[in-house]
Short mmCIF file of C-alpha atoms in Angstrom, two decimals:
data_model
loop_
_atom_site.label_atom_id
_atom_site.label_comp_id
_atom_site.label_asym_id
_atom_site.label_seq_id
_atom_site.Cartn_x
_atom_site.Cartn_y
_atom_site.Cartn_z
CA MET A 1 26.05 21.12 52.57
CA ASN A 2 24.92 18.58 55.00
CA SER A 3 21.39 19.23 53.94
CA LEU A 4 22.01 17.62 50.64
CA PHE A 5 22.86 14.34 51.81
CA PRO A 6 19.22 13.42 52.45
CA ALA A 7 17.94 14.46 49.21
CA MET A 8 20.67 12.39 47.49
CA ALA A 9 19.93 9.35 49.60
CA ALA A 10 16.41 9.82 48.71
CA ALA A 11 17.13 10.17 45.05
CA GLY A 12 19.47 6.92 44.82
CA PRO A 13 16.32 4.64 45.18
CA MET A 14 14.04 6.87 43.17
CA ALA A 15 16.66 6.51 40.32
CA ALA A 16 17.12 2.87 40.62
CA ALA A 17 13.14 2.45 40.59
CA TRP A 18 13.25 4.53 37.53
CA THR A 19 15.99 2.36 35.48
CA ALA A 20 14.31 -0.79 36.55
CA HIS A 21 10.95 0.46 35.26
CA THR A 22 12.27 1.70 31.95
CA VAL A 23 14.18 -1.67 31.59
CA TRP A 24 10.41 -3.53 32.32
CA MET A 25 8.65 -1.18 29.88
CA ARG A 26 11.55 -2.02 27.47
CA ARG A 27 10.91 -5.98 27.75
CA ARG A 28 7.25 -5.55 27.59
CA LEU A 29 7.65 -3.55 24.24
CA ASP A 30 9.98 -6.30 23.08
CA ALA A 31 7.48 -9.17 24.04
CA ALA A 32 4.74 -7.39 22.20
CA ARG A 33 6.78 -7.48 19.34
CA ARG A 34 7.91 -10.90 19.38
CA ASP A 35 5.84 -14.09 18.86
CA PRO A 36 6.13 -16.13 22.22
CA LEU A 37 6.49 -19.55 20.38
CA THR A 38 9.08 -18.80 17.58
CA GLY A 39 10.70 -15.13 18.71
CA LEU A 40 9.88 -14.00 15.30
CA ASP A 41 7.99 -10.56 14.61
CA THR A 42 4.31 -10.36 15.36
CA ARG A 43 2.10 -9.34 12.29
CA ALA A 44 2.02 -5.70 13.61
CA ALA A 45 5.72 -5.63 14.02
CA PHE A 46 6.46 -7.14 10.65
CA GLU A 47 4.44 -4.97 8.91
CA ARG A 48 5.93 -1.65 10.44
CA ARG A 49 9.41 -2.77 9.60
CA ALA A 50 8.60 -4.21 6.26
CA VAL A 51 6.98 -0.90 5.21
CA ARG A 52 10.39 0.90 5.95
CA GLY A 53 12.29 -1.82 4.50
CA LEU A 54 10.39 -1.93 1.08
CA ALA A 55 10.92 2.02 0.80
CA LYS A 56 14.82 1.24 0.29
CA GLY A 57 14.90 -0.97 -2.78
CA PRO A 58 13.57 -4.33 -4.52
CA HIS A 59 12.59 -6.85 -2.46
CA VAL A 60 10.84 -10.26 -2.55
CA VAL A 61 8.17 -10.60 -0.25
CA LEU A 62 7.12 -14.35 0.98
CA VAL A 63 4.32 -15.80 2.27
CA LEU A 64 4.65 -19.59 3.72
CA ASP A 65 1.97 -21.88 4.72
CA LEU A 66 2.91 -25.54 6.22
CA ASP A 67 1.36 -28.54 4.51
CA GLY A 68 0.31 -31.71 6.44
CA PHE A 69 0.22 -29.42 9.95
CA LYS A 70 -3.15 -30.45 10.60
CA LYS A 71 -2.63 -34.11 10.49
CA LEU A 72 0.80 -33.82 12.40
CA ASN A 73 -1.37 -31.96 15.41
CA ASP A 74 -4.00 -34.78 15.14
CA THR A 75 -1.57 -37.72 15.05
CA PHE A 76 1.28 -36.69 17.43
CA GLY A 77 -0.18 -33.76 19.34
CA HIS A 78 -0.12 -30.20 19.84
CA ALA A 79 3.23 -30.28 21.26
CA ALA A 80 4.71 -31.88 18.11
CA GLY A 81 2.89 -28.96 16.20
CA ASP A 82 4.55 -26.63 18.39
CA GLU A 83 7.98 -28.07 17.16
CA ALA A 84 6.97 -27.92 13.70
CA ILE A 85 6.31 -24.18 14.21
CA ARG A 86 9.74 -23.62 16.02
CA SER A 87 11.31 -25.83 13.50
CA THR A 88 9.91 -23.41 10.43
CA ALA A 89 10.99 -20.39 12.19
CA ALA A 90 14.55 -21.84 12.61
CA SER A 91 14.65 -22.54 9.06
CA LEU A 92 13.72 -18.80 8.24
CA ASP A 93 16.32 -17.65 10.29
CA ASP A 94 18.96 -20.04 8.99
CA THR A 95 17.83 -18.95 5.29
CA LEU A 96 17.67 -15.26 5.83
CA THR A 97 20.86 -14.68 8.14
CA ASP A 98 23.04 -13.73 5.47
CA ARG A 99 20.83 -11.31 3.81
CA PRO A 100 20.76 -8.05 6.01
CA GLY A 101 17.49 -6.17 5.94
CA SER A 102 15.39 -9.54 5.98
CA VAL A 103 12.32 -9.46 8.07
CA ALA A 104 10.54 -12.66 9.17
CA ALA A 105 7.47 -13.07 11.03
CA ARG A 106 4.72 -15.59 12.23
CA LEU A 107 1.37 -14.13 10.86
CA GLY A 108 -0.42 -16.78 12.93
CA GLY A 109 -1.04 -20.54 13.42
CA ASP A 110 1.22 -22.10 10.62
CA GLU A 111 1.35 -19.24 8.44
CA PHE A 112 4.57 -17.08 8.12
CA ALA A 113 5.94 -14.15 6.16
CA ALA A 114 9.06 -12.41 5.28
CA ILE A 115 10.63 -9.61 3.16
CA VAL A 116 14.17 -10.11 1.76
CA PRO A 117 16.30 -7.49 -0.11
CA LEU A 118 16.59 -8.94 -3.91
CA PRO A 119 18.55 -6.34 -6.26
CA ASP A 120 18.98 -9.36 -8.38
CA ALA A 121 15.84 -11.52 -9.42
CA ALA A 122 17.89 -14.32 -10.85
CA VAL A 123 18.82 -15.64 -7.38
CA LEU A 124 15.20 -16.21 -6.71
CA PRO A 125 14.81 -19.62 -7.71
CA TRP A 126 18.07 -20.56 -5.31
CA LEU A 127 16.62 -18.65 -2.40
CA LEU A 128 12.91 -20.48 -2.75
CA GLY A 129 14.21 -23.56 -3.42
CA GLY A 130 16.77 -23.44 -0.46
CA LEU A 131 14.00 -22.12 1.95
CA HIS A 132 11.64 -24.74 1.00
CA GLY A 133 14.09 -27.84 1.41
CA GLU A 134 15.10 -26.09 4.73
CA ILE A 135 11.47 -26.17 5.92
CA THR A 136 10.70 -29.91 4.70
CA ALA A 137 13.56 -31.21 5.97
CA PRO A 138 12.84 -33.67 8.88
CA PHE A 139 13.15 -32.81 12.43
CA ALA A 140 13.07 -34.74 15.83
CA TYR A 141 10.65 -34.86 18.18
CA ARG A 142 10.56 -37.21 21.37
CA GLY A 143 12.60 -39.85 19.52
CA ARG A 144 10.56 -39.71 16.33
CA THR A 145 11.45 -38.31 13.04
CA LEU A 146 8.67 -35.99 11.65
CA ALA A 147 8.15 -33.75 8.66
CA VAL A 148 5.76 -31.41 7.13
CA GLY A 149 5.42 -29.92 3.69
CA ALA A 150 5.34 -26.57 2.74
CA SER A 151 3.81 -23.98 0.11
CA ILE A 152 5.43 -20.91 -0.47
CA GLY A 153 4.51 -17.83 -2.59
CA ALA A 154 6.64 -14.96 -3.44
CA ALA A 155 6.12 -11.45 -5.14
CA LEU A 156 8.87 -9.24 -6.47
CA THR A 157 8.23 -5.57 -5.51
CA ALA A 158 10.05 -4.49 -8.71
CA ALA A 159 7.09 -6.28 -11.00
CA LEU A 160 4.39 -4.26 -8.88
CA PRO A 161 2.99 -1.12 -9.95
CA THR A 162 3.92 0.32 -6.66
CA PRO A 163 6.13 -1.28 -4.08
CA SER A 164 3.02 -1.90 -1.51
CA LEU A 165 3.42 -4.23 1.08
CA SER A 166 -0.41 -5.20 1.36
CA LEU A 167 -0.19 -5.60 -2.60
CA ALA A 168 2.95 -7.68 -2.32
CA LEU A 169 1.56 -9.86 0.35
CA ARG A 170 -1.78 -10.04 -1.56
CA ARG A 171 0.28 -11.64 -4.59
CA ALA A 172 2.60 -13.57 -2.59
CA ASP A 173 -0.53 -15.23 -0.75
CA GLU A 174 -2.06 -15.97 -4.37
CA ALA A 175 1.07 -17.56 -5.38
CA MET A 176 1.08 -19.45 -2.06
CA TYR A 177 -2.11 -20.84 -2.47
CA ALA A 178 -1.48 -21.65 -6.22
CA ALA A 179 1.31 -23.73 -5.06
CA LYS A 180 -0.81 -25.19 -2.14
CA ARG A 181 -3.44 -26.76 -4.61
CA SER A 182 -0.74 -28.06 -6.85
CA GLY A 183 0.79 -30.28 -3.77
CA GLY A 184 3.37 -27.97 -2.29
CA GLY A 185 6.41 -26.17 -3.30
CA TRP A 186 6.87 -22.72 -4.49
CA ARG A 187 5.71 -20.09 -6.86
CA VAL A 188 6.36 -16.77 -7.94
CA ALA A 189 3.36 -14.16 -8.54
CA GLU A 190 4.81 -12.34 -11.32
CA GLY A 191 2.01 -12.03 -13.83
CA ILE A 192 -0.46 -13.41 -11.31
CA GLU A 193 -3.70 -11.16 -11.22
CA PRO A 194 -5.50 -10.60 -8.15
CA LEU A 195 -8.02 -13.08 -7.92
CA PRO A 196 -11.57 -13.36 -5.79
CA THR A 197 -11.32 -15.16 -2.29
CA VAL A 198 -12.99 -18.35 -1.44
CA ASN A 199 -13.81 -18.42 2.29
CA GLY A 200 -11.14 -16.25 3.34
CA ARG A 201 -8.37 -17.64 0.75
CA ARG A 202 -7.33 -16.70 -2.54
CA ALA A 203 -8.50 -18.96 -5.43
CA GLY A 204 -4.89 -19.11 -7.02
CA ARG A 205 -3.59 -20.56 -10.19
CA SER A 206 -0.24 -21.33 -11.08
CA GLY A 207 2.20 -18.45 -11.67
CA THR A 208 5.06 -17.88 -14.34
CA HIS A 209 7.88 -20.11 -12.32
CA GLY A 210 7.40 -23.03 -10.13
CA GLY A 211 9.01 -25.48 -8.01
CA ALA A 212 6.22 -27.40 -6.88
CA ARG A 213 6.99 -31.14 -5.89
#
């Protein structure tokens, strides 16, 4: 029996090392799925989760882009821009907290996306209006009160031929760009046909509903 003690003693550090390695790997994987500035999903993680989510029922897919972000960066510096990005992410979290199954992501720069379960499309104007109000509310930065605008595009999966994430994102992006060309606010892509791109952006036009400022 005594011969077991050296083996058990050696196994202890090995088990501890393996546990530590497993925890480290999990943290690395989680970090790869999260945007380091906002804590939101990265594009790749968002796409994986969103595809699974859309299969469960009607959703609205959102694409949003900040207005006046470059001017804020140029005027107050990149740290102020980072704070605007963090504030936008917090607004997304606050708006979607009470909607289980929602997934939000930072796609890159000042562009974000989300999917939100929406069995009743009648509540969409309140959702978009509330989100737009949250994002454009002033935020504090080093003793100053700053603000950015926002353009939000939405696509209802129930209005699409198939609940495809790529198609929904494209329609939402078209609606977002239509809102941006109108001065900001929000647009729903219902009825918007796919449009050609111009320098990588969609040449949007007005949707069937609007709340542009």
